[in-house]
PDB file of C-alpha atoms and ligand atoms in Angstrom:
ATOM      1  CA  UNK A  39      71.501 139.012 203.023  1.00  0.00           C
ATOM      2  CA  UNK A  40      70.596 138.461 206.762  1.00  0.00           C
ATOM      3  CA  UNK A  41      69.221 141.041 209.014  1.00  0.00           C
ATOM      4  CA  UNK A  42      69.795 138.617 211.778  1.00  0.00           C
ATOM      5  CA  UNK A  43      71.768 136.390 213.026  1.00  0.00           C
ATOM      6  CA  UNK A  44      72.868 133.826 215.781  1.00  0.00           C
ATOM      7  CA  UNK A  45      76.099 132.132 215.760  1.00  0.00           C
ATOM      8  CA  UNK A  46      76.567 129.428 218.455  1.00  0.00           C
ATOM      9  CA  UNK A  47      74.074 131.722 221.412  1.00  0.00           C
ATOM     10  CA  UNK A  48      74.063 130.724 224.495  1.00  0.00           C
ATOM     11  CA  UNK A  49      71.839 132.220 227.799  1.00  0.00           C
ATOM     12  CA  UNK A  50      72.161 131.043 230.827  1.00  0.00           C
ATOM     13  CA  UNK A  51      70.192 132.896 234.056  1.00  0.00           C
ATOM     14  CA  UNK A  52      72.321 132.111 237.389  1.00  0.00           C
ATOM     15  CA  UNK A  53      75.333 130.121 237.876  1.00  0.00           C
ATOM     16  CA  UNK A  54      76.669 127.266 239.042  1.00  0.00           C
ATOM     17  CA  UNK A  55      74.545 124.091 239.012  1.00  0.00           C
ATOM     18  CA  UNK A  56      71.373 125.721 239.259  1.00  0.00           C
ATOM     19  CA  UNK A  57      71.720 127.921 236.261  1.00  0.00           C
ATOM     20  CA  UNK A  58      69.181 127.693 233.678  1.00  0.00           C
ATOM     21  CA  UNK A  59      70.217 127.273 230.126  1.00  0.00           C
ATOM     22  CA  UNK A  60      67.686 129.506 228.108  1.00  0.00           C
ATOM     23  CA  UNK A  61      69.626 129.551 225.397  1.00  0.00           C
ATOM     24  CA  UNK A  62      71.814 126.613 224.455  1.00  0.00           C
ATOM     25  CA  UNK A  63      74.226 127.150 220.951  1.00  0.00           C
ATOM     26  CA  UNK A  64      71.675 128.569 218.712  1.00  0.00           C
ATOM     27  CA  UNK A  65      72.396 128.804 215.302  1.00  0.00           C
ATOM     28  CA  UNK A  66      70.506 130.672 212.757  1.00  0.00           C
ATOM     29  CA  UNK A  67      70.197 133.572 210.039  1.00  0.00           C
ATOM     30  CA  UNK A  68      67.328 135.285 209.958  1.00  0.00           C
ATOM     31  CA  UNK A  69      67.131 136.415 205.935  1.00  0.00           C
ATOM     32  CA  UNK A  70      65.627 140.528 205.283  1.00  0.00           C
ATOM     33  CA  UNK A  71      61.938 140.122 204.028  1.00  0.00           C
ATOM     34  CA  UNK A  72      61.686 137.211 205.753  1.00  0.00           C
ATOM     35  CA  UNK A  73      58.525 136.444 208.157  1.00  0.00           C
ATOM     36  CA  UNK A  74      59.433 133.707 211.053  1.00  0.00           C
ATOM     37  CA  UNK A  75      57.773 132.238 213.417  1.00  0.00           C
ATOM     38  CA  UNK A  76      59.198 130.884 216.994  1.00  0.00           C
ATOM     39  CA  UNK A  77      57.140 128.156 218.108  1.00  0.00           C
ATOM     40  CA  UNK A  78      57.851 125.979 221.177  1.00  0.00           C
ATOM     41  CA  UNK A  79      56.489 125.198 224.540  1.00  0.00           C
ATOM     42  CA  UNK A  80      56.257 127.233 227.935  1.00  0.00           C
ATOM     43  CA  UNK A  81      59.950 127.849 228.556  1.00  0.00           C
ATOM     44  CA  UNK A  82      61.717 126.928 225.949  1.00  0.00           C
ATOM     45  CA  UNK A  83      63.504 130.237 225.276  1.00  0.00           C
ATOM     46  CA  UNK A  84      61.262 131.998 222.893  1.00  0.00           C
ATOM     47  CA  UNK A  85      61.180 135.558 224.588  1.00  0.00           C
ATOM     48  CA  UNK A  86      64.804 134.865 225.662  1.00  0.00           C
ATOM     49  CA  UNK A  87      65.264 134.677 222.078  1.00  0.00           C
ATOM     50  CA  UNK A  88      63.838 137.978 221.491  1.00  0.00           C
ATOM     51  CA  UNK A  89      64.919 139.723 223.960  1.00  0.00           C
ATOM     52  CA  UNK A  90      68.322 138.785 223.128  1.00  0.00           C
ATOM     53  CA  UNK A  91      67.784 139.449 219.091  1.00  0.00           C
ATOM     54  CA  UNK A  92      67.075 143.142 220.291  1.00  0.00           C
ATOM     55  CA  UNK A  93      70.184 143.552 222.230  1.00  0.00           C
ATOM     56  CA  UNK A  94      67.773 143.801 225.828  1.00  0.00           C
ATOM     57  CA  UNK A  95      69.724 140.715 226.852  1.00  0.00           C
ATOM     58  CA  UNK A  96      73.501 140.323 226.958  1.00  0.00           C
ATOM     59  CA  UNK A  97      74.277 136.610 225.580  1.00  0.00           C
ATOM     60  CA  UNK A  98      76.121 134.105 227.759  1.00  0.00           C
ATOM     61  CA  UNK A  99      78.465 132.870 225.291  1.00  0.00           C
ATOM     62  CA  UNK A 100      78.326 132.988 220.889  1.00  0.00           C
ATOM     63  CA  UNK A 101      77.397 136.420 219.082  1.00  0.00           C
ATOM     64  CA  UNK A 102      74.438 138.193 217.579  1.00  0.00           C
ATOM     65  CA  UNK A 103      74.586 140.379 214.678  1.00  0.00           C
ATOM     66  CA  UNK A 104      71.852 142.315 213.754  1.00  0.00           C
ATOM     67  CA  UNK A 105      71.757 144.004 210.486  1.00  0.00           C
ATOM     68  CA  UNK A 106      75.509 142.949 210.175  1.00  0.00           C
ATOM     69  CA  UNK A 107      76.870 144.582 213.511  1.00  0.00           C
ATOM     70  CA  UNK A 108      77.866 142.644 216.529  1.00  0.00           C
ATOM     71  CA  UNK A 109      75.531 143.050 219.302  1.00  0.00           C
ATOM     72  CA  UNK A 110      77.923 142.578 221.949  1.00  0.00           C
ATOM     73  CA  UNK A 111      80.586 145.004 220.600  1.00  0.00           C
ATOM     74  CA  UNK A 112      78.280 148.157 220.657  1.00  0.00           C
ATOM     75  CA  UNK A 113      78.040 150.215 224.371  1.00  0.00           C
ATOM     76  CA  UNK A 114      74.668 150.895 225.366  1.00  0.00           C
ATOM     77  CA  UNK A 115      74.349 154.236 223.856  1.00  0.00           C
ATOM     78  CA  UNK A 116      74.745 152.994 220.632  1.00  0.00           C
ATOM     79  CA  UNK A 117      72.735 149.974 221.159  1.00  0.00           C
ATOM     80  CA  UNK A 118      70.215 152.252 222.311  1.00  0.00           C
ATOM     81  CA  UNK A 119      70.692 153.808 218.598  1.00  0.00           C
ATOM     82  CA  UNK A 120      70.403 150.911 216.549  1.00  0.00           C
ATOM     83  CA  UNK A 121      66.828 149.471 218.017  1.00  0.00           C
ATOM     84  CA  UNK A 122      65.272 152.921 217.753  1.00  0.00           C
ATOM     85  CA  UNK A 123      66.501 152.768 214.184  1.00  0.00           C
ATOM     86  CA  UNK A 124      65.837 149.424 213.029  1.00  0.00           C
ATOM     87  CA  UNK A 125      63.798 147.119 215.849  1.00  0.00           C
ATOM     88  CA  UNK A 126      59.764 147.633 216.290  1.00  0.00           C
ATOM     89  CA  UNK A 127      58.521 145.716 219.743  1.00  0.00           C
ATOM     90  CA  UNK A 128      55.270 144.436 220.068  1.00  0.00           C
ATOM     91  CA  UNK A 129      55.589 143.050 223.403  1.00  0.00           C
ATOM     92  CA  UNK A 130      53.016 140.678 225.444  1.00  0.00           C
ATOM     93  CA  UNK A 131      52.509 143.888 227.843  1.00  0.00           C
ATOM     94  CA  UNK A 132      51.455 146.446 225.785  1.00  0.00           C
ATOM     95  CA  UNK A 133      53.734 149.413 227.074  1.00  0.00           C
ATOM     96  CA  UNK A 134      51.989 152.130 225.626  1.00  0.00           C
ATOM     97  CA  UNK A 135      52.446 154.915 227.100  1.00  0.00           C
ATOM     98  CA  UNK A 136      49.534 155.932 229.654  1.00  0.00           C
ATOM     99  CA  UNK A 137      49.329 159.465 229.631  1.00  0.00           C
ATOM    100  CA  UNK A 138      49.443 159.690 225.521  1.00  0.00           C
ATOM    101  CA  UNK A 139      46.850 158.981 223.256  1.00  0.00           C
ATOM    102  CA  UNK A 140      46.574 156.619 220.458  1.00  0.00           C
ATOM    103  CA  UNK A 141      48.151 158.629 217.356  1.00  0.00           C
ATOM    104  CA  UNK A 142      50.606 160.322 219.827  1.00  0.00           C
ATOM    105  CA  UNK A 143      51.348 156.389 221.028  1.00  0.00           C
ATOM    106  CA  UNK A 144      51.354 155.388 217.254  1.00  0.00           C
ATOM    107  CA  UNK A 145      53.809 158.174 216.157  1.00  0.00           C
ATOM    108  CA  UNK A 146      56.212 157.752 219.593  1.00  0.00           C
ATOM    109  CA  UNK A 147      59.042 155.753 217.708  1.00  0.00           C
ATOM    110  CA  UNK A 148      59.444 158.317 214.969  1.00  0.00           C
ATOM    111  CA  UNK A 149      59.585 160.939 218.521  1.00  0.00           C
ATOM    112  CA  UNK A 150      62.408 158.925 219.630  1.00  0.00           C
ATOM    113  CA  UNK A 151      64.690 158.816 217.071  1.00  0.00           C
ATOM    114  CA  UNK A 152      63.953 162.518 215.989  1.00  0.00           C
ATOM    115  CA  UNK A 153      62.289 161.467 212.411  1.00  0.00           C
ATOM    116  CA  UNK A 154      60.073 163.517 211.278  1.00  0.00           C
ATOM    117  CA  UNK A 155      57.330 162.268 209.128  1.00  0.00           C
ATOM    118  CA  UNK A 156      57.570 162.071 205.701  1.00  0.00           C
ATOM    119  CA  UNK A 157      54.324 162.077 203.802  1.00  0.00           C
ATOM    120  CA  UNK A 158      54.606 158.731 202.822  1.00  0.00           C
ATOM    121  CA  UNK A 159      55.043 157.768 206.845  1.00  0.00           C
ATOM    122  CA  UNK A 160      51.703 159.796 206.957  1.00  0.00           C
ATOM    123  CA  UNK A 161      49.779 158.146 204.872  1.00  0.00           C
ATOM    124  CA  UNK A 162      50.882 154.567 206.620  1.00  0.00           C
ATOM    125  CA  UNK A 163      49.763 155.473 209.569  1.00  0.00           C
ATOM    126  CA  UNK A 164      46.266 156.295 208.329  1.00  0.00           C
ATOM    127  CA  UNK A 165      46.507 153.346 206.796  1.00  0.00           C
ATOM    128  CA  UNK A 166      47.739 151.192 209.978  1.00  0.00           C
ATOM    129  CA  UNK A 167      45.184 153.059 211.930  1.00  0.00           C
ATOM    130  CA  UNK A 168      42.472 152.197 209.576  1.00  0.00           C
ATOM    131  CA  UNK A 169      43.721 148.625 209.200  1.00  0.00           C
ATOM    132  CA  UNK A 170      43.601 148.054 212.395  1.00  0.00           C
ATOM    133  CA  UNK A 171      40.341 149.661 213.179  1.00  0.00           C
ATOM    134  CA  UNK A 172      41.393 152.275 215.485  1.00  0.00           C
ATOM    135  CA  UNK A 173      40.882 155.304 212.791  1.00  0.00           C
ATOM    136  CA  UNK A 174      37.721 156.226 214.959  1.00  0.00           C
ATOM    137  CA  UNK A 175      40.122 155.943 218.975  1.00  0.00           C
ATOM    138  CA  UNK A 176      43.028 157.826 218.013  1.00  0.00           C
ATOM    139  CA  UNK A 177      42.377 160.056 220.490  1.00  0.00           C
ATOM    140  CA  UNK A 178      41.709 158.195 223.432  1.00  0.00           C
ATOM    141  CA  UNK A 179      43.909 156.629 225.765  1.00  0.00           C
ATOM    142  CA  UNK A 180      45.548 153.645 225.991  1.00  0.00           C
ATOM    143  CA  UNK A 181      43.595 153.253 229.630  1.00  0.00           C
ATOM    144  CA  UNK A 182      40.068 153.944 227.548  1.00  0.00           C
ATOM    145  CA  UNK A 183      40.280 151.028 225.003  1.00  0.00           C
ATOM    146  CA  UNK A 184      39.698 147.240 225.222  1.00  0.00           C
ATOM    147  CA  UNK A 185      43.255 144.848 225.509  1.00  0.00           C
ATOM    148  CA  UNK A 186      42.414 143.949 221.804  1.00  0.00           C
ATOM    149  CA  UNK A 187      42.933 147.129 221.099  1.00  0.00           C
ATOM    150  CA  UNK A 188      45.535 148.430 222.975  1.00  0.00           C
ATOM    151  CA  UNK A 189      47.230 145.437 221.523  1.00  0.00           C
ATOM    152  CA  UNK A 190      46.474 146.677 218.184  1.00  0.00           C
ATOM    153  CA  UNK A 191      47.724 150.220 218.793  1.00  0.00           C
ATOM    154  CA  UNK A 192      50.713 148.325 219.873  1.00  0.00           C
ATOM    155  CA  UNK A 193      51.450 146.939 216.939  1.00  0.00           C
ATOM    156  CA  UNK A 194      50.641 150.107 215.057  1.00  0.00           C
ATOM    157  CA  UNK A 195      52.750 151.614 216.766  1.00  0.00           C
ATOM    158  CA  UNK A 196      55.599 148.881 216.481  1.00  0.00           C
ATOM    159  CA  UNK A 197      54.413 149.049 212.244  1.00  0.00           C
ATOM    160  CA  UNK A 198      54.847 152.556 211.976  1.00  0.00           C
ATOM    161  CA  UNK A 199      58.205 153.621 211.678  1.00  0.00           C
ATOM    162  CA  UNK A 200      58.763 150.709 209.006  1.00  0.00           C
ATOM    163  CA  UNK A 201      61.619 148.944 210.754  1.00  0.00           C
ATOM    164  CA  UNK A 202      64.197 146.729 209.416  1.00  0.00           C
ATOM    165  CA  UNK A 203      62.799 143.805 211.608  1.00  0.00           C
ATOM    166  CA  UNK A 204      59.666 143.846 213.479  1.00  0.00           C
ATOM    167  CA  UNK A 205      59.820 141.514 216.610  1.00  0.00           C
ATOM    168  CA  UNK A 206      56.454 140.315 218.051  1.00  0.00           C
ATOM    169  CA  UNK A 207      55.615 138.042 220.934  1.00  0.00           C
ATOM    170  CA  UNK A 208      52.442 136.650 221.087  1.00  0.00           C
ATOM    171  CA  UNK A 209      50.651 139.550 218.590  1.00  0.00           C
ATOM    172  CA  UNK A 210      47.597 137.725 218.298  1.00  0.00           C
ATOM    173  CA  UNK A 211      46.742 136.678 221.785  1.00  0.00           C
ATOM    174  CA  UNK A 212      44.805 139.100 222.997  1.00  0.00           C
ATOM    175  CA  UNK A 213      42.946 139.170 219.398  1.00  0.00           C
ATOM    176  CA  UNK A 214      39.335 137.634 217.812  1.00  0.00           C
ATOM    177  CA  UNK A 215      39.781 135.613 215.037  1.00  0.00           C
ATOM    178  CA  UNK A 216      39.072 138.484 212.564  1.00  0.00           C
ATOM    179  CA  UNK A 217      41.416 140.980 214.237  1.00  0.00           C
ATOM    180  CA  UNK A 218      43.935 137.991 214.195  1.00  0.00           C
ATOM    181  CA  UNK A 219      43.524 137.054 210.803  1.00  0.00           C
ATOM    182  CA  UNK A 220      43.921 141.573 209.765  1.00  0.00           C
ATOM    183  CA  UNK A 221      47.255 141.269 212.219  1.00  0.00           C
ATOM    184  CA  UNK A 222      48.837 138.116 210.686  1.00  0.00           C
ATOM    185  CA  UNK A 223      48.097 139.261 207.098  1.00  0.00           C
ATOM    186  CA  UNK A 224      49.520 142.956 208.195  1.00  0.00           C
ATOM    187  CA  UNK A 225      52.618 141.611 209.302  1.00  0.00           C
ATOM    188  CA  UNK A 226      52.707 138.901 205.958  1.00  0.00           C
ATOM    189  CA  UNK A 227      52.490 142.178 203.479  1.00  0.00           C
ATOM    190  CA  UNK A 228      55.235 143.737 205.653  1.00  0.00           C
ATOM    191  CA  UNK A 229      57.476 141.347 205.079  1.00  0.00           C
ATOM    192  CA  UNK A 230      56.462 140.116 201.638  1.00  0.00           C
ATOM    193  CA  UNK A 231      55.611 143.626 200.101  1.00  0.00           C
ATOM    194  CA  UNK A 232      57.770 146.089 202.181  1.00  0.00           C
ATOM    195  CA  UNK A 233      60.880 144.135 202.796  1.00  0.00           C
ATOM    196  CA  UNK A 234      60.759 144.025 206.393  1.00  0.00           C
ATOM    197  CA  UNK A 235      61.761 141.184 208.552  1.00  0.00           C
ATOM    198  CA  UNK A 236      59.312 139.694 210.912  1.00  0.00           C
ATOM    199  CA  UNK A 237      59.742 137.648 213.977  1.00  0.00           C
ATOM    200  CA  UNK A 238      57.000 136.700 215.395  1.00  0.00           C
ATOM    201  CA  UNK A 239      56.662 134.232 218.832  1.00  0.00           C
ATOM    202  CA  UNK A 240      53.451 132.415 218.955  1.00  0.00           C
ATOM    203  CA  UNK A 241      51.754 129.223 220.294  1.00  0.00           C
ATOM    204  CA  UNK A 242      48.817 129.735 217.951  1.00  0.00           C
ATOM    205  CA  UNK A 243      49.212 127.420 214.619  1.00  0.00           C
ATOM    206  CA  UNK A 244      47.149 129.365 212.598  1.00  0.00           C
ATOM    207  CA  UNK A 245      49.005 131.844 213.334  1.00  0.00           C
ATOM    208  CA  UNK A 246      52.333 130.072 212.646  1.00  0.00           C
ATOM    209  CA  UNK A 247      51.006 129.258 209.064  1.00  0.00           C
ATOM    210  CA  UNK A 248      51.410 132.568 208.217  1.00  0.00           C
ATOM    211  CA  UNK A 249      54.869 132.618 208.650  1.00  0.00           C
ATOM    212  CA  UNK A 250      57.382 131.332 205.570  1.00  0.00           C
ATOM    213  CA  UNK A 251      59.261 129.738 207.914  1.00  0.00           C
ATOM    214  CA  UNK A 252      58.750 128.052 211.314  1.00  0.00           C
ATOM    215  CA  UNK A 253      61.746 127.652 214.285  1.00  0.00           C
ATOM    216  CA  UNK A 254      60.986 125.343 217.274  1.00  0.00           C
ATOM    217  CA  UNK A 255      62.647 125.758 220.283  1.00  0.00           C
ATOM    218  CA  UNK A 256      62.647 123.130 223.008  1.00  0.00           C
ATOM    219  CA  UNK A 257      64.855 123.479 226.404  1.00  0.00           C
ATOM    220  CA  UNK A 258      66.708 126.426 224.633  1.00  0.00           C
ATOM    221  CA  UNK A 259      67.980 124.181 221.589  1.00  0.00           C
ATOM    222  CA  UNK A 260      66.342 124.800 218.269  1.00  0.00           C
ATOM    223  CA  UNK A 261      64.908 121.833 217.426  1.00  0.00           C
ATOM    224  CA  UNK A 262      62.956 122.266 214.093  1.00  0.00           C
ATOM    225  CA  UNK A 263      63.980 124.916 211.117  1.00  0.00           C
ATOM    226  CA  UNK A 264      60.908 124.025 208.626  1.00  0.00           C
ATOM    227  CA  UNK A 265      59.670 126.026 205.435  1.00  0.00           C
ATOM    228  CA  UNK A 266      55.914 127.642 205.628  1.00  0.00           C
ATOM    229  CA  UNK A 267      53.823 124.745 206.985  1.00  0.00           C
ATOM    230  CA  UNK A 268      49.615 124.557 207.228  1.00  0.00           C
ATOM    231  CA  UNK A 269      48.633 125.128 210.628  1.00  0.00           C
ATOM    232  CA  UNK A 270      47.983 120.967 211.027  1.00  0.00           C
ATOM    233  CA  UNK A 271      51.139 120.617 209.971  1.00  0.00           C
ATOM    234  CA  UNK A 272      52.421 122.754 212.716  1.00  0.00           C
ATOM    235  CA  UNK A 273      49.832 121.128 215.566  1.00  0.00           C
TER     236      UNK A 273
HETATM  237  P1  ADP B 225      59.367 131.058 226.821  1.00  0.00           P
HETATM  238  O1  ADP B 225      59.268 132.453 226.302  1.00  0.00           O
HETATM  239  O2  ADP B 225      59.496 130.026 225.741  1.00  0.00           O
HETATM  240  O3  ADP B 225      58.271 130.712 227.782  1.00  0.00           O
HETATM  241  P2  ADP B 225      61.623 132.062 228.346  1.00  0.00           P
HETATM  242  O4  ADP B 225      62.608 132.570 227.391  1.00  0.00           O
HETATM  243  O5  ADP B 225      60.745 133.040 229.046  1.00  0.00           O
HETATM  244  O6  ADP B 225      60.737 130.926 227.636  1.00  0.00           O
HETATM  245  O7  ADP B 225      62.360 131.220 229.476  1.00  0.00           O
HETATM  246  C1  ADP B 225      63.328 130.204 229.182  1.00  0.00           C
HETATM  247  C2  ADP B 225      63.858 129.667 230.516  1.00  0.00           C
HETATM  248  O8  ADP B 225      64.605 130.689 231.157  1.00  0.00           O
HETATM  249  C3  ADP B 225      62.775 129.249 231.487  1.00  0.00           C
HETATM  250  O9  ADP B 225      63.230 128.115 232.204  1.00  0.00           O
HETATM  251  C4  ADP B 225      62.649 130.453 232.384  1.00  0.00           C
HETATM  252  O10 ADP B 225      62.173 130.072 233.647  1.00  0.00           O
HETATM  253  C5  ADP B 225      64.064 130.970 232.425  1.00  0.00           C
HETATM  254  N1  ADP B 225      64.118 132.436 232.621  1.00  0.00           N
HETATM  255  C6  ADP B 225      63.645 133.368 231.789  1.00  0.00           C
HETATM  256  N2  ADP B 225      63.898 134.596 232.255  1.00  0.00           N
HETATM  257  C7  ADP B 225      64.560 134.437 233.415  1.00  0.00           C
HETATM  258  C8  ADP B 225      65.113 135.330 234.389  1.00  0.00           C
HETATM  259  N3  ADP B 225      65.037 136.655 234.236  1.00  0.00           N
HETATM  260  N4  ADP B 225      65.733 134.785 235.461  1.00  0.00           N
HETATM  261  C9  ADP B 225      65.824 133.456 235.614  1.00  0.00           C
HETATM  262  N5  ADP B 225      65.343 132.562 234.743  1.00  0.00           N
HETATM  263  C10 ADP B 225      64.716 133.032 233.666  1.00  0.00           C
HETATM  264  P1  ADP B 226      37.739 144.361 221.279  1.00  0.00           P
HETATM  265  O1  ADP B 226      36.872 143.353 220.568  1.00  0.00           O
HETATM  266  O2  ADP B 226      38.461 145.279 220.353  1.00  0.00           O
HETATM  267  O3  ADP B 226      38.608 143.763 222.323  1.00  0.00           O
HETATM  268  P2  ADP B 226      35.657 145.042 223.187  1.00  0.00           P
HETATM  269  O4  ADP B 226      34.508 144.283 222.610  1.00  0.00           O
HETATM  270  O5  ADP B 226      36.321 144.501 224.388  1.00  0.00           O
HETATM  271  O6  ADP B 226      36.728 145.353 222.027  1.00  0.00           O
HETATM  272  O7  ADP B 226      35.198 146.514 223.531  1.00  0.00           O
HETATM  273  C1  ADP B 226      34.068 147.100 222.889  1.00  0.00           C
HETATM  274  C2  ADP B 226      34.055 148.603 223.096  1.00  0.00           C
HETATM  275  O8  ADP B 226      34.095 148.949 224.469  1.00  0.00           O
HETATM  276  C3  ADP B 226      35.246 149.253 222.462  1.00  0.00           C
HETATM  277  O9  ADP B 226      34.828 150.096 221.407  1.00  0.00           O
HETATM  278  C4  ADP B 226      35.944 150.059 223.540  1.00  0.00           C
HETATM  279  O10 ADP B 226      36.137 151.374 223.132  1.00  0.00           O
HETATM  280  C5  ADP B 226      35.030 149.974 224.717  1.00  0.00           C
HETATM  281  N1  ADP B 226      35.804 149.631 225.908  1.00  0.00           N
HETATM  282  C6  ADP B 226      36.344 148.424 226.195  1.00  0.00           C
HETATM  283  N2  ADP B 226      37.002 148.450 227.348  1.00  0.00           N
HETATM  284  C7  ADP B 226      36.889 149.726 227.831  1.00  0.00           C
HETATM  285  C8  ADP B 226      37.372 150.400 228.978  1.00  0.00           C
HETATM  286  N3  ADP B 226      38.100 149.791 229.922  1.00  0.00           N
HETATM  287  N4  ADP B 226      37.080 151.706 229.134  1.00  0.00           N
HETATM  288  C9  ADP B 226      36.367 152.333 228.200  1.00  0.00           C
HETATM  289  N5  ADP B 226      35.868 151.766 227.074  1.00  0.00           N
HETATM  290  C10 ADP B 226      36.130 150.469 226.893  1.00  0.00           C
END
């Protein structure tokens, strides 16, 4: 059962000789539940990767299907539709949302597609909150808190709604080693316990061990598909 997939994706940026291949034939199913991590150098197509997995990107050639419907055969609007309903960002910019504080940031998603909270959804995002040791800031601003933290809110916030697939570039960079260690075992129990799928770009090892299974991407090609590896496995 895959939540997403690439069939034969290709990205190019320009034209003519001096395009840049981002992408070049990618190939690969992304399994529900499953917790991956893309792992490559400077470059090699990782965010282009996620930004085209979430539909931000348009594809150069080959198709991706996420939770079963083509990408490329859905208008905007209903694009638009299915990332509210199934994607949660955590981007390397934090985009939270200035003028709103951190629960208001937290519950934004559920704002946007016009959920309301059930109390289940309530009592994650205590939980997510407290987790992520921001139960005492929720009602400061994203401009009164640290960058570990606003990069934690961020991934609250991307947590909360429980999406199908959870796609997160970089989540730990901005973090200490303890806040890492929370985020990475967060996003493990989310896939693991709760069925979501997590993608998850990092250059981090440790952080890579984590995953249950590892993609490397070099000059836009995927060049390694490998099972849940120890971090010096992955260095
Ligand atoms: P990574 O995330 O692994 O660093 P990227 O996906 O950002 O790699 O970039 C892959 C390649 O595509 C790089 O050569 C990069 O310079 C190029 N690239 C990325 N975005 C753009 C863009 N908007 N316009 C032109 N080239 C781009
Ligand atoms: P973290 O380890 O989470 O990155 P820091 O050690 O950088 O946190 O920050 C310590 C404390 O200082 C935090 O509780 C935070 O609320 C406060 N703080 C950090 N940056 C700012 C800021 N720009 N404005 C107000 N308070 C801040």
């Amino acid at each position: 059962d895959s939540l997403l997939s690439f069939r034969s994706v290709s990205k190019l940026y320009g034209d003519g000789p001096g395009a840049v291949r981002a992408l070049d034939e990618v190939t690969v199913v992304v399994p529900r539940g499953g917790f991956t991590a893309v792992m490559g150098p400077s470059g090699s197509g990782k965010s282009t990767f996620m930004n085209v997995a979430a539909g931000l990107d348009d594809v150069t050639a080959g198709e991706v299907l996420l939770d079963g419907q083509p990408l490329h055969a859905l208008d905007d609007r209903a694009r638009t539709v299915l990332r509210r309903t199934h994607v949660g960002f955590v981007f390397q910019s934090f985009n939270l949302v200035p003028t709103l504080d951190v629960r208001e940031n937290v519950l934004l998603p559920f704002e946007l597609a016009g959920r309301r909270l059930s109390a289940e959804d309530h009592a994650w995002v205590e939980h997510l909150l407290g987790v992520l040791g921001l139960a005492d800031r929720v009602t400061h601003r994203p401009g009164e808190l640290s960058g570990g933290q606003q990069q934690r809110v961020a991934i609250a916030r991307a947590l909360a709604p429980r999406p199908a697939v959870v796609l997160a570039d970089e989540p730990t960079g901005n973090l200490d080693t303890r806040s890492s260690r929370e985020v990475l075992g967060l996003l493990r129990t989310a896939a693991r316990e709760y069925g979501q799928t997590i993608v998850m770009v990092s250059h981090d090892p440790v952080a890579a061990s984590y995953a249950d299974r590892v993609l490397v991407l070099a000059d836009g090609r995927l060049v390694g598909d490998h099972d849940a590896m120890s971090p010096q496995q992955i260095a």
